[in-house]
Amino acid sequence: MTGRSLPIGAVLALLVSAAAAGAQTRPAGAAAPDPGREVPLQCWWRASKGAIHIGEVVDVILTCSALESEAARAVPDETRLTVAAVQMAPWEIVGGTHPADIRAGSRRIFQYVYQLRMLEPTAIGRDVRLPPLLIPYRVESRMGGGTAMAGRDLTQLMPQTPIRIVGQVPGEASDIRDGSAASLGEIAALRFRADAYRTTGTVLAALAGVTVVAALVPVAGRVRRARVGTPGLASDRAVLLWAAAHLDQLARAAAGGWPAEAVRDAHATARLVAGARLGRGVRQRRLSRGEAAPEGRLVMQHGLRRSRSAVTASATAGDVARAIDALGPGAGAGERASLERLRDALDILARAQFTREAAGDAPAAGVDEAVRAVRDVARDTARERLLAWRPWRRTDAAGTPTLEF
């Protein structure tokens, strides 16, 4: 529980009603207080409940109003009011709090909240009073020059507030502290069951960890084997995207006709697409700055650093035709149509490159359509690799194991 502080208005209203409740003792021979003077210290009790059950916690709040004016100041000894120092027998102190002080005019109002409970069986059905509490204090008078003169030691005697104890057990009960009805045998059975559940959970967690490790080790090994020895090289999907862009560039440059060199580059690019599509891979070699590509290879720039690589592939129209023949009955119509377009385009580009025409730079029949077909196949394959990415092996159209990435 936490203590509850009173609002300032309620505290000021209670000051008037509590003036007669606080009994103040004076040393022998001291003069009676002047009725016209303000009372230096006033304190009163307030309990959160007037009746509680045996063992129930109740908040008992001590509120004090101390004078702090320019002429005088009441200084109570609050070290005796802390939870660790105060004595509340026969009540048991469970805890307590000390809220922040507040000020109302020339008064400083402070509180101490005590959390009490009664465990004595003989108190059931009776009113148990709070023990008498003495609050020592002295009054300091302000003198000129900022000095203060301490007066005699005074004591505020708190009244004994009663709280009704309502029993939840028979009056003759003497074991109200033990609320458990479980026997030792039941406790032992519950403990054994808890240990069994804990052991089973540990074993299952260990088995799950072993299973996860056993499943990840082959995948990690395959990915590592697929990429070992080729650091910094482009993936097949990157090659496909570059090939599609390169074919577009060649088509725009050859709008008026296809020179022999442009047909050769288009055929080499189409073989790259076929190699990536069939899963045969693309041969790559990093090029240093200023290094020329070997004969028969294309130069591809890729990555954020625009790395240069010499790329080539050995796939031909015959390889694509064999992949089409190896398609099983479960292959989709789209897969077969895509491979057939790639096969026909490779055949056209190969004949255009190796068949010598009368006019060397004359447009080759069907080259434009073949380039568009290869470009579309490259983009579709790159899109499929992106949507169906998974780091484990699968078989391509020809049944060759390959690694998608």
mmCIF file of C-alpha atoms in Angstrom:
data_model
loop_
_atom_site.group_PDB
_atom_site.id
_atom_site.type_symbol
_atom_site.label_atom_id
_atom_site.label_comp_id
_atom_site.label_asym_id
_atom_site.label_seq_id
_atom_site.Cartn_x
_atom_site.Cartn_y
_atom_site.Cartn_z
ATOM 1 C CA MET A 1 0.000 0.000 0.000
ATOM 2 C CA THR A 2 1.018 3.628 -0.420
ATOM 3 C CA GLY A 3 0.219 6.549 1.826
ATOM 4 C CA ARG A 4 -2.391 9.145 0.828
ATOM 5 C CA SER A 5 -1.758 12.797 1.687
ATOM 6 C CA LEU A 6 -4.611 15.163 2.518
ATOM 7 C CA PRO A 7 -5.449 18.139 0.283
ATOM 8 C CA ILE A 8 -4.478 21.529 1.686
ATOM 9 C CA GLY A 9 -8.110 22.609 2.096
ATOM 10 C CA ALA A 10 -8.984 19.469 4.054
ATOM 11 C CA VAL A 11 -5.909 19.854 6.251
ATOM 12 C CA LEU A 12 -6.787 23.453 7.104
ATOM 13 C CA ALA A 13 -10.366 22.400 7.893
ATOM 14 C CA LEU A 14 -9.114 19.674 10.206
ATOM 15 C CA LEU A 15 -6.811 22.080 12.050
ATOM 16 C CA VAL A 16 -9.769 23.720 13.717
ATOM 17 C CA SER A 17 -11.456 20.459 14.741
ATOM 18 C CA ALA A 18 -8.177 18.905 15.930
ATOM 19 C CA ALA A 19 -7.206 21.752 18.226
ATOM 20 C CA ALA A 20 -9.054 20.170 21.152
ATOM 21 C CA ALA A 21 -8.000 16.607 20.286
ATOM 22 C CA GLY A 22 -4.234 17.111 20.724
ATOM 23 C CA ALA A 23 -3.229 17.113 24.346
ATOM 24 C CA GLN A 24 -0.133 19.175 25.024
ATOM 25 C CA THR A 25 1.955 18.755 28.151
ATOM 26 C CA ARG A 26 4.246 21.374 29.553
ATOM 27 C CA PRO A 27 7.112 21.278 32.022
ATOM 28 C CA ALA A 28 6.246 21.900 35.631
ATOM 29 C CA GLY A 29 5.944 25.571 36.453
ATOM 30 C CA ALA A 30 5.474 26.640 32.862
ATOM 31 C CA ALA A 31 2.865 29.284 32.220
ATOM 32 C CA ALA A 32 -0.350 28.359 30.447
ATOM 33 C CA PRO A 33 -0.376 29.131 26.723
ATOM 34 C CA ASP A 34 -1.802 32.427 25.641
ATOM 35 C CA PRO A 35 -5.189 31.876 23.933
ATOM 36 C CA GLY A 36 -4.421 34.692 21.533
ATOM 37 C CA ARG A 37 -1.232 33.091 20.276
ATOM 38 C CA GLU A 38 -1.118 30.544 17.464
ATOM 39 C CA VAL A 39 -0.605 26.905 18.532
ATOM 40 C CA PRO A 40 2.955 25.867 17.582
ATOM 41 C CA LEU A 41 2.211 22.181 16.796
ATOM 42 C CA GLN A 42 -0.999 20.274 16.173
ATOM 43 C CA CYS A 43 -1.157 16.565 15.253
ATOM 44 C CA TRP A 44 -3.970 14.050 14.693
ATOM 45 C CA TRP A 45 -4.533 10.468 13.604
ATOM 46 C CA ARG A 46 -6.594 9.199 10.686
ATOM 47 C CA ALA A 47 -7.133 5.524 9.812
ATOM 48 C CA SER A 48 -8.094 4.372 6.297
ATOM 49 C CA LYS A 49 -10.644 1.929 7.798
ATOM 50 C CA GLY A 50 -12.538 1.896 11.055
ATOM 51 C CA ALA A 51 -12.844 -1.917 11.135
ATOM 52 C CA ILE A 52 -10.547 -4.542 9.626
ATOM 53 C CA HIS A 53 -10.273 -8.300 9.524
ATOM 54 C CA ILE A 54 -7.597 -10.109 11.436
ATOM 55 C CA GLY A 55 -4.366 -9.994 9.414
ATOM 56 C CA GLU A 56 -5.625 -7.209 7.127
ATOM 57 C CA VAL A 57 -3.339 -4.217 6.505
ATOM 58 C CA VAL A 58 -4.676 -0.771 7.411
ATOM 59 C CA ASP A 59 -3.112 2.630 6.706
ATOM 60 C CA VAL A 60 -2.801 4.859 9.773
ATOM 61 C CA ILE A 61 -1.837 8.424 8.883
ATOM 62 C CA LEU A 62 -0.203 10.852 11.297
ATOM 63 C CA THR A 63 -0.682 14.446 10.140
ATOM 64 C CA CYS A 64 0.983 17.381 11.888
ATOM 65 C CA SER A 65 0.806 21.119 11.347
ATOM 66 C CA ALA A 66 3.906 22.979 12.579
ATOM 67 C CA LEU A 67 4.150 26.742 12.927
ATOM 68 C CA GLU A 68 6.788 28.377 10.718
ATOM 69 C CA SER A 69 6.278 32.135 10.782
ATOM 70 C CA GLU A 70 8.701 35.024 10.731
ATOM 71 C CA ALA A 71 8.541 35.349 14.532
ATOM 72 C CA ALA A 72 8.616 31.698 15.662
ATOM 73 C CA ARG A 73 9.110 28.193 14.366
ATOM 74 C CA ALA A 74 8.103 24.812 15.822
ATOM 75 C CA VAL A 75 10.820 22.162 15.399
ATOM 76 C CA PRO A 76 9.476 18.639 16.064
ATOM 77 C CA ASP A 77 11.846 15.686 16.477
ATOM 78 C CA GLU A 78 10.836 13.710 13.389
ATOM 79 C CA THR A 79 13.551 11.089 13.873
ATOM 80 C CA ARG A 80 11.216 9.332 16.337
ATOM 81 C CA LEU A 81 8.383 9.246 13.799
ATOM 82 C CA THR A 82 10.034 7.220 11.032
ATOM 83 C CA VAL A 83 8.799 3.713 10.275
ATOM 84 C CA ALA A 84 12.031 2.216 11.563
ATOM 85 C CA ALA A 85 11.908 4.132 14.897
ATOM 86 C CA VAL A 86 8.234 4.295 15.888
ATOM 87 C CA GLN A 87 6.734 1.620 18.166
ATOM 88 C CA MET A 88 3.148 0.461 17.570
ATOM 89 C CA ALA A 89 2.771 -2.626 19.786
ATOM 90 C CA PRO A 90 0.523 -4.633 19.823
ATOM 91 C CA TRP A 91 0.206 -3.682 16.165
ATOM 92 C CA GLU A 92 2.710 -5.052 13.659
ATOM 93 C CA ILE A 93 4.262 -2.497 11.299
ATOM 94 C CA VAL A 94 4.341 -3.834 7.721
ATOM 95 C CA GLY A 95 5.695 -0.698 6.032
ATOM 96 C CA GLY A 96 5.101 2.980 5.582
ATOM 97 C CA THR A 97 5.879 6.138 3.659
ATOM 98 C CA HIS A 98 6.683 9.791 4.299
ATOM 99 C CA PRO A 99 5.006 12.054 1.687
ATOM 100 C CA ALA A 100 6.532 15.373 0.771
ATOM 101 C CA ASP A 101 5.724 18.297 3.073
ATOM 102 C CA ILE A 102 3.372 21.058 1.985
ATOM 103 C CA ARG A 103 2.997 24.657 3.170
ATOM 104 C CA ALA A 104 -0.186 26.556 3.904
ATOM 105 C CA GLY A 105 0.464 30.135 4.944
ATOM 106 C CA SER A 106 2.582 30.122 8.096
ATOM 107 C CA ARG A 107 2.116 26.354 8.666
ATOM 108 C CA ARG A 108 4.215 23.430 7.469
ATOM 109 C CA ILE A 109 2.134 20.260 7.164
ATOM 110 C CA PHE A 110 3.862 16.876 7.167
ATOM 111 C CA GLN A 111 2.604 13.312 7.248
ATOM 112 C CA TYR A 112 3.776 9.830 8.171
ATOM 113 C CA VAL A 113 1.830 6.852 6.857
ATOM 114 C CA TYR A 114 2.128 3.596 8.797
ATOM 115 C CA GLN A 115 0.873 0.273 7.404
ATOM 116 C CA LEU A 116 -0.289 -1.821 10.357
ATOM 117 C CA ARG A 117 -1.931 -5.206 10.859
ATOM 118 C CA MET A 118 -3.183 -7.167 13.853
ATOM 119 C CA LEU A 119 -2.321 -10.860 14.188
ATOM 120 C CA GLU A 120 -3.290 -11.452 17.824
ATOM 121 C CA PRO A 121 -6.229 -13.948 17.954
ATOM 122 C CA THR A 122 -7.477 -12.516 21.259
ATOM 123 C CA ALA A 123 -8.124 -9.144 19.541
ATOM 124 C CA ILE A 124 -10.953 -10.538 17.410
ATOM 125 C CA GLY A 125 -14.232 -8.777 18.182
ATOM 126 C CA ARG A 126 -12.586 -5.992 20.188
ATOM 127 C CA ASP A 127 -11.511 -2.389 19.655
ATOM 128 C CA VAL A 128 -7.713 -2.198 19.636
ATOM 129 C CA ARG A 129 -6.334 1.255 20.266
ATOM 130 C CA LEU A 130 -3.184 2.687 18.817
ATOM 131 C CA PRO A 131 -0.440 2.997 21.455
ATOM 132 C CA PRO A 132 0.211 6.432 22.955
ATOM 133 C CA LEU A 133 2.662 8.401 20.881
ATOM 134 C CA LEU A 134 4.793 11.266 22.241
ATOM 135 C CA ILE A 135 6.077 13.846 19.762
ATOM 136 C CA PRO A 136 8.817 16.018 21.329
ATOM 137 C CA TYR A 137 9.350 19.490 19.891
ATOM 138 C CA ARG A 138 10.644 22.916 20.793
ATOM 139 C CA VAL A 139 9.756 26.437 19.676
ATOM 140 C CA GLU A 140 12.474 28.652 18.236
ATOM 141 C CA SER A 141 11.919 32.401 18.412
ATOM 142 C CA ARG A 142 13.427 34.539 15.670
ATOM 143 C CA MET A 143 15.646 37.357 16.950
ATOM 144 C CA GLY A 144 17.191 40.319 15.174
ATOM 145 C CA GLY A 145 20.158 39.701 12.924
ATOM 146 C CA GLY A 146 18.867 36.343 11.714
ATOM 147 C CA THR A 147 19.550 34.513 15.005
ATOM 148 C CA ALA A 148 17.116 32.092 16.648
ATOM 149 C CA MET A 149 16.601 31.303 20.341
ATOM 150 C CA ALA A 150 15.394 27.798 21.218
ATOM 151 C CA GLY A 151 12.711 27.466 23.854
ATOM 152 C CA ARG A 152 12.012 24.673 26.326
ATOM 153 C CA ASP A 153 11.370 21.074 25.292
ATOM 154 C CA LEU A 154 7.656 20.405 24.838
ATOM 155 C CA THR A 155 5.750 17.225 24.033
ATOM 156 C CA GLN A 156 2.656 16.544 21.934
ATOM 157 C CA LEU A 157 0.699 13.538 23.270
ATOM 158 C CA MET A 158 -1.343 11.785 20.594
ATOM 159 C CA PRO A 159 -4.707 10.258 21.532
ATOM 160 C CA GLN A 160 -5.223 6.499 21.316
ATOM 161 C CA THR A 161 -7.465 5.987 18.280
ATOM 162 C CA PRO A 162 -9.454 2.707 18.360
ATOM 163 C CA ILE A 163 -9.802 0.314 15.385
ATOM 164 C CA ARG A 164 -12.317 -2.547 15.387
ATOM 165 C CA ILE A 165 -10.939 -6.039 14.653
ATOM 166 C CA VAL A 166 -13.388 -8.317 12.819
ATOM 167 C CA GLY A 167 -12.538 -12.041 12.858
ATOM 168 C CA GLN A 168 -12.684 -14.313 9.836
ATOM 169 C CA VAL A 169 -11.945 -17.424 11.879
ATOM 170 C CA PRO A 170 -13.412 -18.841 15.096
ATOM 171 C CA GLY A 171 -12.530 -16.955 18.232
ATOM 172 C CA GLU A 172 -10.612 -19.928 19.688
ATOM 173 C CA ALA A 173 -8.442 -20.374 16.572
ATOM 174 C CA SER A 174 -4.725 -20.172 17.303
ATOM 175 C CA ASP A 175 -3.186 -21.054 13.933
ATOM 176 C CA ILE A 176 -4.497 -18.254 11.742
ATOM 177 C CA ARG A 177 -1.062 -17.624 10.271
ATOM 178 C CA ASP A 178 -1.118 -20.963 8.393
ATOM 179 C CA GLY A 179 -3.675 -20.609 5.593
ATOM 180 C CA SER A 180 -2.491 -23.594 3.513
ATOM 181 C CA ALA A 181 -4.640 -26.734 3.424
ATOM 182 C CA ALA A 182 -2.123 -28.839 1.452
ATOM 183 C CA SER A 183 -0.504 -31.804 3.173
ATOM 184 C CA LEU A 184 3.152 -32.707 2.900
ATOM 185 C CA GLY A 185 2.294 -35.483 0.450
ATOM 186 C CA GLU A 186 0.465 -33.061 -1.844
ATOM 187 C CA ILE A 187 3.355 -30.624 -1.655
ATOM 188 C CA ALA A 188 5.811 -33.389 -2.583
ATOM 189 C CA ALA A 189 3.624 -34.466 -5.536
ATOM 190 C CA LEU A 190 3.378 -30.912 -6.834
ATOM 191 C CA ARG A 191 7.121 -30.453 -6.509
ATOM 192 C CA PHE A 192 7.783 -33.701 -8.410
ATOM 193 C CA ARG A 193 5.414 -32.626 -11.179
ATOM 194 C CA ALA A 194 7.086 -29.229 -11.441
ATOM 195 C CA ASP A 195 10.536 -30.867 -11.674
ATOM 196 C CA ALA A 196 9.273 -33.242 -14.384
ATOM 197 C CA TYR A 197 7.843 -30.372 -16.418
ATOM 198 C CA ARG A 198 11.065 -28.406 -16.055
ATOM 199 C CA THR A 199 13.188 -31.377 -17.148
ATOM 200 C CA THR A 200 10.920 -32.111 -20.107
ATOM 201 C CA GLY A 201 10.998 -28.501 -21.226
ATOM 202 C CA THR A 202 14.801 -28.425 -21.047
ATOM 203 C CA VAL A 203 15.114 -31.636 -23.086
ATOM 204 C CA LEU A 204 12.650 -30.397 -25.724
ATOM 205 C CA ALA A 205 14.443 -27.048 -25.979
ATOM 206 C CA ALA A 206 17.776 -28.838 -26.454
ATOM 207 C CA LEU A 207 16.282 -31.098 -29.149
ATOM 208 C CA ALA A 208 14.815 -28.075 -30.922
ATOM 209 C CA GLY A 209 18.206 -26.378 -30.894
ATOM 210 C CA VAL A 210 19.917 -29.468 -32.306
ATOM 211 C CA THR A 211 17.270 -29.708 -35.047
ATOM 212 C CA VAL A 212 17.728 -26.070 -36.037
ATOM 213 C CA VAL A 213 21.509 -26.438 -36.157
ATOM 214 C CA ALA A 214 21.235 -29.652 -38.199
ATOM 215 C CA ALA A 215 18.956 -27.865 -40.679
ATOM 216 C CA LEU A 216 21.127 -24.764 -41.007
ATOM 217 C CA VAL A 217 24.505 -26.465 -41.381
ATOM 218 C CA PRO A 218 23.808 -27.948 -44.866
ATOM 219 C CA VAL A 219 22.295 -24.671 -46.055
ATOM 220 C CA ALA A 220 25.284 -22.682 -44.829
ATOM 221 C CA GLY A 221 27.649 -25.173 -46.436
ATOM 222 C CA ARG A 222 25.861 -24.989 -49.780
ATOM 223 C CA VAL A 223 25.813 -21.201 -49.793
ATOM 224 C CA ARG A 224 29.476 -21.119 -48.857
ATOM 225 C CA ARG A 225 30.400 -23.688 -51.532
ATOM 226 C CA ALA A 226 28.391 -21.771 -54.127
ATOM 227 C CA ARG A 227 30.168 -18.533 -53.384
ATOM 228 C CA VAL A 228 33.634 -19.680 -52.343
ATOM 229 C CA GLY A 229 36.383 -18.481 -54.637
ATOM 230 C CA THR A 230 34.216 -15.738 -56.228
ATOM 231 C CA PRO A 231 34.269 -12.818 -53.805
ATOM 232 C CA GLY A 232 32.964 -9.568 -55.259
ATOM 233 C CA LEU A 233 31.406 -11.157 -58.366
ATOM 234 C CA ALA A 234 27.860 -10.479 -59.493
ATOM 235 C CA SER A 235 24.983 -12.882 -58.936
ATOM 236 C CA ASP A 236 23.061 -14.490 -61.776
ATOM 237 C CA ARG A 237 20.166 -12.104 -61.147
ATOM 238 C CA ALA A 238 22.504 -9.113 -61.467
ATOM 239 C CA VAL A 239 23.851 -10.572 -64.715
ATOM 240 C CA LEU A 240 20.301 -10.972 -66.054
ATOM 241 C CA LEU A 241 19.385 -7.371 -65.254
ATOM 242 C CA TRP A 242 22.594 -6.093 -66.839
ATOM 243 C CA ALA A 243 21.996 -8.236 -69.951
ATOM 244 C CA ALA A 244 18.473 -6.810 -70.387
ATOM 245 C CA ALA A 245 19.788 -3.236 -70.089
ATOM 246 C CA HIS A 246 22.683 -3.980 -72.484
ATOM 247 C CA LEU A 247 20.322 -5.421 -75.104
ATOM 248 C CA ASP A 248 18.168 -2.278 -74.879
ATOM 249 C CA GLN A 249 21.250 -0.168 -75.436
ATOM 250 C CA LEU A 250 22.295 -2.234 -78.465
ATOM 251 C CA ALA A 251 18.780 -2.027 -79.963
ATOM 252 C CA ARG A 252 18.716 1.776 -79.654
ATOM 253 C CA ALA A 253 22.170 2.099 -81.221
ATOM 254 C CA ALA A 254 21.247 -0.224 -84.125
ATOM 255 C CA ALA A 255 17.978 1.482 -85.033
ATOM 256 C CA GLY A 256 19.132 1.904 -88.644
ATOM 257 C CA GLY A 257 20.772 -1.503 -89.015
ATOM 258 C CA TRP A 258 22.784 -4.113 -87.160
ATOM 259 C CA PRO A 259 26.548 -3.975 -87.725
ATOM 260 C CA ALA A 260 28.529 -7.179 -87.360
ATOM 261 C CA GLU A 261 30.020 -6.050 -84.028
ATOM 262 C CA ALA A 262 26.565 -5.246 -82.573
ATOM 263 C CA VAL A 263 25.226 -8.654 -83.674
ATOM 264 C CA ARG A 264 28.225 -10.339 -82.023
ATOM 265 C CA ASP A 265 27.593 -8.489 -78.706
ATOM 266 C CA ALA A 266 23.874 -9.297 -78.839
ATOM 267 C CA HIS A 267 24.620 -12.998 -79.417
ATOM 268 C CA ALA A 268 27.121 -13.075 -76.517
ATOM 269 C CA THR A 269 24.592 -11.337 -74.248
ATOM 270 C CA ALA A 270 21.883 -13.832 -75.234
ATOM 271 C CA ARG A 271 24.214 -16.702 -74.289
ATOM 272 C CA LEU A 272 24.650 -15.064 -70.857
ATOM 273 C CA VAL A 273 20.876 -15.053 -70.415
ATOM 274 C CA ALA A 274 20.653 -18.691 -71.497
ATOM 275 C CA GLY A 275 23.411 -19.743 -69.089
ATOM 276 C CA ALA A 276 21.739 -18.005 -66.148
ATOM 277 C CA ARG A 277 18.291 -19.326 -67.152
ATOM 278 C CA LEU A 278 19.459 -22.948 -67.433
ATOM 279 C CA GLY A 279 21.443 -22.735 -64.196
ATOM 280 C CA ARG A 280 24.754 -23.487 -65.917
ATOM 281 C CA GLY A 281 26.233 -20.365 -64.401
ATOM 282 C CA VAL A 282 28.120 -17.465 -65.903
ATOM 283 C CA ARG A 283 31.915 -17.324 -66.039
ATOM 284 C CA GLN A 284 33.210 -14.124 -64.472
ATOM 285 C CA ARG A 285 36.627 -12.644 -63.865
ATOM 286 C CA ARG A 286 37.334 -9.423 -62.034
ATOM 287 C CA LEU A 287 39.097 -6.781 -64.086
ATOM 288 C CA SER A 288 41.465 -4.330 -62.528
ATOM 289 C CA ARG A 289 41.284 -0.650 -63.370
ATOM 290 C CA GLY A 290 42.272 -0.054 -66.985
ATOM 291 C CA GLU A 291 42.521 -3.787 -67.817
ATOM 292 C CA ALA A 292 40.954 -4.854 -71.134
ATOM 293 C CA ALA A 293 38.582 -7.796 -71.356
ATOM 294 C CA PRO A 294 39.846 -11.004 -73.006
ATOM 295 C CA GLU A 295 38.750 -11.787 -76.531
ATOM 296 C CA GLY A 296 35.143 -12.968 -76.798
ATOM 297 C CA ARG A 297 34.058 -11.665 -73.369
ATOM 298 C CA LEU A 298 31.802 -8.763 -72.421
ATOM 299 C CA VAL A 299 32.650 -6.124 -69.828
ATOM 300 C CA MET A 300 29.975 -5.718 -67.142
ATOM 301 C CA GLN A 301 29.889 -3.055 -64.455
ATOM 302 C CA HIS A 302 27.992 -3.935 -61.262
ATOM 303 C CA GLY A 303 27.674 -3.128 -57.573
ATOM 304 C CA LEU A 304 27.822 0.140 -55.702
ATOM 305 C CA ARG A 305 31.515 0.493 -56.478
ATOM 306 C CA ARG A 306 30.885 -0.136 -60.198
ATOM 307 C CA SER A 307 33.232 -3.105 -60.295
ATOM 308 C CA ARG A 308 34.254 -4.384 -63.759
ATOM 309 C CA SER A 309 34.040 -8.051 -64.672
ATOM 310 C CA ALA A 310 34.626 -9.987 -67.885
ATOM 311 C CA VAL A 311 31.620 -12.289 -68.394
ATOM 312 C CA THR A 312 30.814 -15.085 -70.822
ATOM 313 C CA ALA A 313 28.649 -18.210 -71.014
ATOM 314 C CA SER A 314 28.805 -21.361 -73.133
ATOM 315 C CA ALA A 315 25.050 -22.013 -73.456
ATOM 316 C CA THR A 316 23.750 -22.424 -77.011
ATOM 317 C CA ALA A 317 20.416 -22.943 -78.728
ATOM 318 C CA GLY A 318 21.063 -26.690 -78.626
ATOM 319 C CA ASP A 319 21.425 -26.596 -74.836
ATOM 320 C CA VAL A 320 18.084 -24.788 -74.546
ATOM 321 C CA ALA A 321 16.463 -27.335 -76.878
ATOM 322 C CA ARG A 322 17.705 -30.210 -74.716
ATOM 323 C CA ALA A 323 16.324 -28.443 -71.625
ATOM 324 C CA ILE A 324 12.939 -28.210 -73.336
ATOM 325 C CA ASP A 325 12.981 -31.944 -74.141
ATOM 326 C CA ALA A 326 13.854 -32.703 -70.486
ATOM 327 C CA LEU A 327 10.818 -30.842 -69.161
ATOM 328 C CA GLY A 328 8.501 -33.196 -67.304
ATOM 329 C CA PRO A 329 4.734 -33.350 -67.567
ATOM 330 C CA GLY A 330 4.450 -31.137 -64.495
ATOM 331 C CA ALA A 331 6.216 -28.196 -66.141
ATOM 332 C CA GLY A 332 4.029 -25.151 -66.757
ATOM 333 C CA ALA A 333 3.136 -23.769 -70.160
ATOM 334 C CA GLY A 334 4.891 -20.492 -69.308
ATOM 335 C CA GLU A 335 8.176 -22.278 -68.606
ATOM 336 C CA ARG A 336 8.084 -24.114 -71.928
ATOM 337 C CA ALA A 337 7.100 -20.989 -73.894
ATOM 338 C CA SER A 338 9.907 -18.948 -72.313
ATOM 339 C CA LEU A 339 12.533 -21.560 -73.200
ATOM 340 C CA GLU A 340 11.205 -21.880 -76.750
ATOM 341 C CA ARG A 341 11.461 -18.094 -77.269
ATOM 342 C CA LEU A 342 15.014 -18.180 -75.935
ATOM 343 C CA ARG A 343 15.936 -21.094 -78.217
ATOM 344 C CA ASP A 344 14.569 -19.413 -81.346
ATOM 345 C CA ALA A 345 16.252 -16.098 -80.477
ATOM 346 C CA LEU A 346 19.640 -17.797 -79.988
ATOM 347 C CA ASP A 347 19.273 -19.592 -83.299
ATOM 348 C CA ILE A 348 18.491 -16.336 -85.135
ATOM 349 C CA LEU A 349 21.375 -14.431 -83.513
ATOM 350 C CA ALA A 350 23.841 -17.262 -84.235
ATOM 351 C CA ARG A 351 22.889 -17.386 -87.920
ATOM 352 C CA ALA A 352 23.025 -13.585 -88.144
ATOM 353 C CA GLN A 353 26.544 -13.555 -86.684
ATOM 354 C CA PHE A 354 28.092 -16.432 -88.581
ATOM 355 C CA THR A 355 26.268 -16.055 -91.954
ATOM 356 C CA ARG A 356 28.015 -13.548 -94.127
ATOM 357 C CA GLU A 357 25.577 -11.269 -96.010
ATOM 358 C CA ALA A 358 26.284 -9.306 -99.145
ATOM 359 C CA ALA A 359 26.154 -5.961 -97.341
ATOM 360 C CA GLY A 360 28.110 -6.260 -94.124
ATOM 361 C CA ASP A 361 26.088 -3.631 -92.226
ATOM 362 C CA ALA A 362 22.689 -4.503 -93.698
ATOM 363 C CA PRO A 363 19.888 -5.280 -91.197
ATOM 364 C CA ALA A 364 19.797 -8.973 -90.278
ATOM 365 C CA ALA A 365 16.374 -10.523 -90.671
ATOM 366 C CA GLY A 366 14.658 -11.116 -87.332
ATOM 367 C CA VAL A 367 17.498 -9.687 -85.164
ATOM 368 C CA ASP A 368 15.296 -6.977 -83.661
ATOM 369 C CA GLU A 369 12.632 -9.476 -82.665
ATOM 370 C CA ALA A 370 15.236 -11.913 -81.274
ATOM 371 C CA VAL A 371 16.839 -9.188 -79.145
ATOM 372 C CA ARG A 372 13.457 -8.188 -77.705
ATOM 373 C CA ALA A 373 12.665 -11.840 -76.903
ATOM 374 C CA VAL A 374 15.974 -12.382 -75.076
ATOM 375 C CA ARG A 375 15.493 -9.116 -73.179
ATOM 376 C CA ASP A 376 12.006 -10.156 -72.020
ATOM 377 C CA VAL A 377 13.259 -13.598 -70.929
ATOM 378 C CA ALA A 378 16.094 -11.965 -68.949
ATOM 379 C CA ARG A 379 13.747 -9.630 -67.097
ATOM 380 C CA ASP A 380 11.199 -12.373 -66.367
ATOM 381 C CA THR A 381 13.897 -14.692 -65.035
ATOM 382 C CA ALA A 382 15.345 -11.951 -62.802
ATOM 383 C CA ARG A 383 11.868 -11.242 -61.429
ATOM 384 C CA GLU A 384 11.302 -14.943 -60.701
ATOM 385 C CA ARG A 385 14.641 -15.170 -58.880
ATOM 386 C CA LEU A 386 13.690 -12.201 -56.704
ATOM 387 C CA LEU A 387 10.227 -13.522 -55.763
ATOM 388 C CA ALA A 388 11.324 -17.145 -55.273
ATOM 389 C CA TRP A 389 14.628 -16.468 -53.461
ATOM 390 C CA ARG A 390 15.653 -19.265 -51.144
ATOM 391 C CA PRO A 391 19.150 -20.336 -50.081
ATOM 392 C CA TRP A 392 18.848 -24.032 -50.892
ATOM 393 C CA ARG A 393 19.416 -26.116 -53.961
ATOM 394 C CA ARG A 394 16.783 -26.829 -56.558
ATOM 395 C CA THR A 395 16.855 -28.334 -60.063
ATOM 396 C CA ASP A 396 16.599 -26.244 -63.188
ATOM 397 C CA ALA A 397 14.649 -27.044 -66.314
ATOM 398 C CA ALA A 398 17.320 -29.559 -67.350
ATOM 399 C CA GLY A 399 17.359 -31.240 -63.949
ATOM 400 C CA THR A 400 20.756 -29.777 -63.048
ATOM 401 C CA PRO A 401 21.134 -28.845 -59.350
ATOM 402 C CA THR A 402 21.700 -25.118 -58.966
ATOM 403 C CA LEU A 403 21.638 -22.494 -56.190
ATOM 404 C CA GLU A 404 19.181 -19.621 -56.444
ATOM 405 C CA PHE A 405 20.255 -16.234 -55.112
#
